[in-house]
Amino acid sequence: MKVLVATRETQGFDRGDYSHTVEGELVVATVAECDAAGCGCDRGFPGLASHRATTTAQVVDLDISSADFREAIRGSLDDQGWLRWLDEREADELVDEHVSTVAFICGHYAVGTVLRRRGTRIWCEPLAA
Ligand SMILES: [Zn+2]
């Protein structure tokens, strides 16, 4: 299935780029953003394994079942403490939101596309000349 992974491709195209993830790890696009000016969390794709973020994510076709993808998201959110105060239904809804956001984004871009985000806006890098 198509998912998003951390990539360093096109890092540096934007002056404020950062990449604290592990290359190729699964990332999501749903983020609890702070309101600190210049923080950069509004531009990041959080990594499920590293719990760090990157400003560049790539659409890939990975050999992972939707159930395993869902479990990867749930496990990461749980490890980071996001599920601590939620009941089962609320936790499922939060995981659903992450899964459906990734599916929505991947449904609009071809495999290999490098994406960026700012808030709820997602776009791909212009192709190099
Ligand atoms: Zn922030």
Coordinates of N, CA and C and ligand atoms in Angstrom, one line a residue, residues 31-42, ligand 1:
V31 N -0.5 16.3 13.0 CA 0.5 16.8 14.0 C -0.3 17.7 15.0
A32 N 0.0 17.6 16.2 CA -0.5 18.6 17.2 C 0.5 19.7 17.2
E33 N 0.1 20.8 16.6 CA 1.1 22.0 16.4 C 1.0 22.9 17.6
C34 N 2.2 23.5 17.9 CA 2.2 24.5 18.9 C 2.0 25.9 18.2
D35 N 2.0 26.9 19.0 CA 1.8 28.3 18.4 C 3.1 29.1 18.5
A36 N 4.2 28.5 18.8 CA 5.5 29.2 18.9 C 6.0 29.6 17.5
A37 N 6.2 30.9 17.3 CA 6.6 31.4 16.0 C 8.0 30.8 15.6
G38 N 8.0 30.3 14.4 CA 9.3 29.7 13.9 C 9.7 28.4 14.4
C39 N 8.8 27.7 15.1 CA 9.1 26.4 15.7 C 9.3 25.4 14.6
G40 N 8.4 25.4 13.6 CA 8.6 24.4 12.5 C 7.8 23.2 12.5
C41 N 7.0 23.0 13.6 CA 6.2 21.8 13.7 C 5.1 21.8 12.7
D42 N 4.7 23.0 12.3 CA 3.6 23.1 11.3 C 4.1 22.7 9.9
Ligands
ZN1 ZN 6.0 23.8 17.4

